[in-house]
PDB file of C-alpha atoms in Angstrom:
ATOM      1  CA  GLY A   1       0.075   0.094  -0.020  1.00 68.00           C
ATOM      2  CA  GLU A   2       0.907   3.568   0.029  1.00 75.00           C
ATOM      3  CA  VAL A   3       0.731   6.081   2.851  1.00 74.00           C
ATOM      4  CA  ARG A   4       0.389  10.055   1.955  1.00 78.00           C
ATOM      5  CA  VAL A   5       0.380  12.864   4.441  1.00 77.00           C
ATOM      6  CA  ALA A   6      -0.143  16.159   3.141  1.00 76.00           C
ATOM      7  CA  GLY A   7      -0.052  14.987  -0.211  1.00 78.00           C
ATOM      8  CA  CYS A   8       3.694  13.215   0.458  1.00 76.00           C
ATOM      9  CA  ASP A   9       4.497   9.820  -0.186  1.00 78.00           C
ATOM     10  CA  VAL A  10       6.027   8.863   3.186  1.00 76.00           C
ATOM     11  CA  SER A  11       8.034   5.999   1.569  1.00 78.00           C
ATOM     12  CA  THR A  12       9.740   8.056  -0.966  1.00 80.00           C
ATOM     13  CA  ASN A  13      10.234  11.665   0.367  1.00 74.00           C
ATOM     14  CA  LEU A  14      10.710  11.866   3.944  1.00 75.00           C
ATOM     15  CA  ILE A  15      12.623  15.308   3.825  1.00 74.00           C
ATOM     16  CA  GLU A  16       9.257  16.863   1.937  1.00 79.00           C
ATOM     17  CA  LEU A  17       7.385  14.968   4.390  1.00 82.00           C
ATOM     18  CA  LYS A  18       9.134  16.826   7.630  1.00 80.00           C
ATOM     19  CA  ARG A  19       8.808  20.163   5.787  1.00 81.00           C
ATOM     20  CA  ARG A  20       4.944  19.628   5.619  1.00 88.00           C
ATOM     21  CA  VAL A  21       4.497  18.110   9.127  1.00 92.00           C
ATOM     22  CA  ALA A  22       5.455  19.891  12.204  1.00 94.00           C
ATOM     23  CA  PHE A  23       5.630  17.905  15.487  1.00 94.00           C
ATOM     24  CA  VAL A  24       5.722  19.271  19.192  1.00 96.00           C
ATOM     25  CA  PRO A  25       6.365  16.685  21.626  1.00 94.00           C
ATOM     26  CA  ASP A  26       5.200  17.022  25.395  1.00 91.00           C
ATOM     27  CA  ASP A  27       8.686  17.855  26.463  1.00 91.00           C
ATOM     28  CA  PRO A  28      10.160  19.571  23.177  1.00 92.00           C
ATOM     29  CA  PRO A  29      13.941  19.489  22.671  1.00 93.00           C
ATOM     30  CA  LEU A  30      15.234  22.760  22.293  1.00 96.00           C
ATOM     31  CA  PHE A  31      18.602  24.175  21.474  1.00 95.00           C
ATOM     32  CA  ASP A  32      19.400  25.655  25.073  1.00 94.00           C
ATOM     33  CA  ASP A  33      22.763  27.002  23.667  1.00 95.00           C
ATOM     34  CA  LEU A  34      20.980  29.493  21.313  1.00 97.00           C
ATOM     35  CA  THR A  35      18.922  32.578  21.987  1.00 98.00           C
ATOM     36  CA  VAL A  36      15.148  32.554  21.365  1.00 98.00           C
ATOM     37  CA  GLY A  37      15.889  34.485  17.997  1.00 97.00           C
ATOM     38  CA  LYS A  38      18.944  32.248  16.861  1.00 98.00           C
ATOM     39  CA  HIS A  39      16.888  29.201  17.685  1.00 97.00           C
ATOM     40  CA  LEU A  40      13.931  30.344  15.229  1.00 97.00           C
ATOM     41  CA  ASP A  41      16.705  31.252  12.514  1.00 97.00           C
ATOM     42  CA  PHE A  42      18.218  27.723  12.982  1.00 96.00           C
ATOM     43  CA  ILE A  43      14.825  26.023  12.552  1.00 94.00           C
ATOM     44  CA  ALA A  44      14.187  28.176   9.680  1.00 94.00           C
ATOM     45  CA  ARG A  45      17.346  27.325   8.023  1.00 93.00           C
ATOM     46  CA  VAL A  46      17.019  23.598   8.671  1.00 90.00           C
ATOM     47  CA  TYR A  47      13.700  23.488   6.788  1.00 89.00           C
ATOM     48  CA  ARG A  48      14.736  25.982   4.313  1.00 88.00           C
ATOM     49  CA  VAL A  49      12.230  28.623   5.135  1.00 91.00           C
ATOM     50  CA  GLU A  50      12.717  32.033   3.364  1.00 90.00           C
ATOM     51  CA  ASN A  51      11.818  35.089   4.761  1.00 91.00           C
ATOM     52  CA  HIS A  52      10.954  33.846   8.022  1.00 93.00           C
ATOM     53  CA  ARG A  53      11.811  36.644  10.745  1.00 93.00           C
ATOM     54  CA  GLU A  54       8.634  38.753  10.020  1.00 93.00           C
ATOM     55  CA  SER A  55       6.801  35.649  10.675  1.00 93.00           C
ATOM     56  CA  ALA A  56       8.581  34.596  13.678  1.00 95.00           C
ATOM     57  CA  LEU A  57       8.268  38.171  15.211  1.00 96.00           C
ATOM     58  CA  GLN A  58       4.509  38.022  14.773  1.00 96.00           C
ATOM     59  CA  TRP A  59       4.556  34.619  16.498  1.00 97.00           C
ATOM     60  CA  LEU A  60       6.668  35.885  19.212  1.00 97.00           C
ATOM     61  CA  ARG A  61       4.209  38.932  19.898  1.00 96.00           C
ATOM     62  CA  ARG A  62       1.252  36.761  19.703  1.00 96.00           C
ATOM     63  CA  PHE A  63       2.525  34.264  22.153  1.00 96.00           C
ATOM     64  CA  ASP A  64       3.932  37.314  24.414  1.00 95.00           C
ATOM     65  CA  LEU A  65       7.492  36.288  24.068  1.00 97.00           C
ATOM     66  CA  GLU A  66       8.923  39.048  21.916  1.00 96.00           C
ATOM     67  CA  THR A  67      10.930  40.508  24.837  1.00 97.00           C
ATOM     68  CA  LYS A  68      12.657  36.948  24.821  1.00 97.00           C
ATOM     69  CA  ILE A  69      14.091  37.042  21.560  1.00 97.00           C
ATOM     70  CA  ASP A  70      17.741  37.763  22.835  1.00 97.00           C
ATOM     71  CA  ALA A  71      17.206  35.614  26.070  1.00 98.00           C
ATOM     72  CA  ALA A  72      18.821  32.192  26.217  1.00 98.00           C
ATOM     73  CA  VAL A  73      16.515  29.173  25.594  1.00 98.00           C
ATOM     74  CA  SER A  74      17.976  27.807  28.852  1.00 97.00           C
ATOM     75  CA  SER A  75      16.513  30.729  30.815  1.00 97.00           C
ATOM     76  CA  LEU A  76      13.103  30.052  29.780  1.00 97.00           C
ATOM     77  CA  SER A  77      10.265  28.647  31.832  1.00 95.00           C
ATOM     78  CA  ARG A  78       8.475  25.392  31.043  1.00 95.00           C
ATOM     79  CA  GLY A  79       5.701  27.332  29.433  1.00 95.00           C
ATOM     80  CA  MET A  80       7.762  29.721  27.623  1.00 96.00           C
ATOM     81  CA  ARG A  81       9.922  26.790  26.155  1.00 96.00           C
ATOM     82  CA  GLN A  82       6.562  25.114  25.175  1.00 96.00           C
ATOM     83  CA  LYS A  83       5.458  28.432  23.479  1.00 97.00           C
ATOM     84  CA  LEU A  84       8.869  28.500  21.612  1.00 97.00           C
ATOM     85  CA  ALA A  85       8.617  24.953  20.301  1.00 97.00           C
ATOM     86  CA  VAL A  86       5.170  25.929  19.033  1.00 97.00           C
ATOM     87  CA  ILE A  87       6.411  29.027  17.502  1.00 97.00           C
ATOM     88  CA  ALA A  88       9.351  27.237  15.502  1.00 96.00           C
ATOM     89  CA  ALA A  89       6.790  24.735  14.265  1.00 96.00           C
ATOM     90  CA  LEU A  90       4.513  27.506  12.899  1.00 96.00           C
ATOM     91  CA  THR A  91       7.393  29.348  11.691  1.00 94.00           C
ATOM     92  CA  THR A  92       8.299  26.226   9.314  1.00 91.00           C
ATOM     93  CA  ARG A  93       4.829  26.799   7.485  1.00 92.00           C
ATOM     94  CA  PRO A  94       3.665  23.267   7.795  1.00 94.00           C
ATOM     95  CA  GLN A  95       0.380  21.922   6.448  1.00 94.00           C
ATOM     96  CA  VAL A  96      -0.070  19.444   9.539  1.00 94.00           C
ATOM     97  CA  LEU A  97       0.536  20.209  13.093  1.00 96.00           C
ATOM     98  CA  LEU A  98       0.780  17.316  15.604  1.00 95.00           C
ATOM     99  CA  LEU A  99       0.649  18.391  19.156  1.00 96.00           C
ATOM    100  CA  ASP A 100       1.488  16.309  22.061  1.00 96.00           C
ATOM    101  CA  GLU A 101       0.135  17.522  25.437  1.00 94.00           C
ATOM    102  CA  PRO A 102       0.584  21.195  23.821  1.00 94.00           C
ATOM    103  CA  LEU A 103      -0.872  23.112  26.781  1.00 94.00           C
ATOM    104  CA  THR A 104       1.553  21.764  29.586  1.00 90.00           C
ATOM    105  CA  GLY A 105       3.025  24.554  31.613  1.00 91.00           C
ATOM    106  CA  LEU A 106       1.045  27.342  29.768  1.00 94.00           C
ATOM    107  CA  ASP A 107      -0.406  30.151  31.723  1.00 93.00           C
ATOM    108  CA  PRO A 108      -4.259  30.821  31.054  1.00 94.00           C
ATOM    109  CA  PRO A 109      -3.417  33.510  28.542  1.00 94.00           C
ATOM    110  CA  GLY A 110      -1.079  31.229  26.576  1.00 95.00           C
ATOM    111  CA  ILE A 111      -3.722  28.372  26.624  1.00 95.00           C
ATOM    112  CA  ARG A 112      -6.071  30.684  25.248  1.00 94.00           C
ATOM    113  CA  GLN A 113      -3.783  31.870  22.647  1.00 96.00           C
ATOM    114  CA  LEU A 114      -2.775  28.507  21.383  1.00 96.00           C
ATOM    115  CA  LEU A 115      -6.213  27.268  21.135  1.00 96.00           C
ATOM    116  CA  GLN A 116      -7.036  30.030  19.127  1.00 96.00           C
ATOM    117  CA  VAL A 117      -4.133  29.549  16.819  1.00 97.00           C
ATOM    118  CA  MET A 118      -5.229  25.879  16.509  1.00 96.00           C
ATOM    119  CA  VAL A 119      -8.731  26.725  15.506  1.00 96.00           C
ATOM    120  CA  GLU A 120      -7.198  29.386  12.962  1.00 96.00           C
ATOM    121  CA  PHE A 121      -4.720  26.945  11.520  1.00 96.00           C
ATOM    122  CA  ALA A 122      -7.444  24.789  10.915  1.00 95.00           C
ATOM    123  CA  ARG A 123      -9.764  27.042   9.555  1.00 95.00           C
ATOM    124  CA  ASP A 124      -6.876  28.161   7.064  1.00 96.00           C
ATOM    125  CA  GLY A 125      -6.646  24.635   5.543  1.00 94.00           C
ATOM    126  CA  GLY A 126      -4.289  23.182   7.718  1.00 95.00           C
ATOM    127  CA  THR A 127      -5.008  19.890   9.988  1.00 94.00           C
ATOM    128  CA  VAL A 128      -4.320  19.919  13.749  1.00 96.00           C
ATOM    129  CA  VAL A 129      -3.942  16.631  15.610  1.00 94.00           C
ATOM    130  CA  VAL A 130      -3.800  17.164  19.366  1.00 95.00           C
ATOM    131  CA  SER A 131      -3.081  14.372  22.032  1.00 93.00           C
ATOM    132  CA  SER A 132      -4.185  15.806  25.382  1.00 92.00           C
ATOM    133  CA  HIS A 133      -5.588  14.420  28.690  1.00 90.00           C
ATOM    134  CA  LEU A 134      -7.440  17.880  29.341  1.00 90.00           C
ATOM    135  CA  LEU A 135     -10.396  16.847  27.942  1.00 88.00           C
ATOM    136  CA  ALA A 136     -12.624  19.930  29.062  1.00 87.00           C
ATOM    137  CA  VAL A 137     -10.034  22.391  27.636  1.00 88.00           C
ATOM    138  CA  ILE A 138      -9.726  20.968  24.040  1.00 87.00           C
ATOM    139  CA  ALA A 139     -13.453  19.860  23.736  1.00 87.00           C
ATOM    140  CA  GLU A 140     -14.319  23.348  22.209  1.00 85.00           C
ATOM    141  CA  ILE A 141     -12.084  23.159  19.478  1.00 90.00           C
ATOM    142  CA  CYS A 142     -12.474  19.474  18.429  1.00 90.00           C
ATOM    143  CA  ASP A 143     -14.202  18.491  15.493  1.00 89.00           C
ATOM    144  CA  GLN A 144     -13.181  14.794  15.408  1.00 91.00           C
ATOM    145  CA  VAL A 145     -11.954  12.771  18.573  1.00 93.00           C
ATOM    146  CA  TRP A 146     -10.196   9.540  18.975  1.00 92.00           C
ATOM    147  CA  MET A 147     -10.492   8.277  22.442  1.00 91.00           C
ATOM    148  CA  MET A 148      -8.127   5.813  23.409  1.00 89.00           C
ATOM    149  CA  GLN A 149      -7.457   3.241  26.340  1.00 88.00           C
ATOM    150  CA  ALA A 150      -4.556   1.182  26.792  1.00 88.00           C
ATOM    151  CA  GLY A 151      -3.519   1.645  23.346  1.00 87.00           C
ATOM    152  CA  GLN A 152      -6.551   0.673  21.713  1.00 88.00           C
ATOM    153  CA  VAL A 153      -9.021   3.201  19.951  1.00 91.00           C
ATOM    154  CA  ARG A 154     -12.517   3.018  21.767  1.00 89.00           C
ATOM    155  CA  TYR A 155     -14.380   5.713  19.661  1.00 89.00           C
ATOM    156  CA  HIS A 156     -13.646   7.818  16.639  1.00 93.00           C
ATOM    157  CA  GLY A 157     -15.723  10.217  15.064  1.00 93.00           C
ATOM    158  CA  THR A 158     -17.286  13.745  14.914  1.00 90.00           C
ATOM    159  CA  ILE A 159     -18.481  15.523  18.170  1.00 87.00           C
ATOM    160  CA  ALA A 160     -21.789  15.174  16.600  1.00 87.00           C
ATOM    161  CA  GLU A 161     -21.656  11.641  16.189  1.00 92.00           C
ATOM    162  CA  LEU A 162     -20.101  11.467  19.845  1.00 88.00           C
ATOM    163  CA  ASN A 163     -22.980  13.205  21.214  1.00 87.00           C
ATOM    164  CA  SER A 164     -25.453  10.874  19.347  1.00 91.00           C
ATOM    165  CA  ARG A 165     -23.617   7.736  20.453  1.00 92.00           C
ATOM    166  CA  PHE A 166     -23.503   9.205  24.299  1.00 90.00           C
ATOM    167  CA  PRO A 167     -26.748  11.212  24.659  1.00 92.00           C
ATOM    168  CA  GLN A 168     -26.151  10.955  28.433  1.00 92.00           C
ATOM    169  CA  ALA A 169     -22.602  12.411  28.337  1.00 91.00           C
ATOM    170  CA  ARG A 170     -22.819  16.192  29.172  1.00 91.00           C
ATOM    171  CA  SER A 171     -18.940  16.737  28.539  1.00 90.00           C
ATOM    172  CA  LEU A 172     -16.179  15.301  26.476  1.00 90.00           C
ATOM    173  CA  GLU A 173     -14.964  14.078  29.745  1.00 91.00           C
ATOM    174  CA  GLU A 174     -18.148  12.038  30.600  1.00 92.00           C
ATOM    175  CA  ALA A 175     -18.061  10.850  26.891  1.00 91.00           C
ATOM    176  CA  PHE A 176     -14.617   9.462  27.354  1.00 89.00           C
ATOM    177  CA  PHE A 177     -15.604   7.516  30.504  1.00 90.00           C
ATOM    178  CA  ALA A 178     -18.714   6.189  28.480  1.00 90.00           C
ATOM    179  CA  ALA A 179     -16.674   5.157  25.431  1.00 88.00           C
ATOM    180  CA  THR A 180     -13.919   3.205  27.640  1.00 87.00           C
ATOM    181  CA  SER A 181     -16.029   1.619  30.324  1.00 86.00           C
ATOM    182  CA  GLY A 182     -17.106  -1.330  28.265  1.00 63.00           C
TER     183      GLY A 182
END
């Protein structure tokens, strides 16, 4: 068979795949010896992103990190590191954004901003896949969900289908427990 992600054949074009898909892990590895600005410059060079500075500055402003552009990455708090990893991913201009527990360490304004960015990214034609245990927080932005337990998919479908299948569930968390209890 053939697997395509963002229109890219994963078996023949891994470099292009990496340019189209950005992944932000739960505890993102960053280049601690660089400043925030140099970190973003380096990522842009690796991914061959032309004219990235204006976009990077806009993302830094949006996530309230503009004043940290000359700060060492090693001096950033956990939440700031998470924001920088997201900004680095967005700077590569991907088509698909994979986020594993992206809200970890973020303050309430940072959470709100990241949720809004995810919604806008999807609205603009991108795909966002979020892995999170914070069901109440992400429920507002999901249009499809995969509920997993012990590595097994217990439910996959749209939010409307989920509500139809588990009408007694008043929240995404209650639907999760309904889907995984049997």
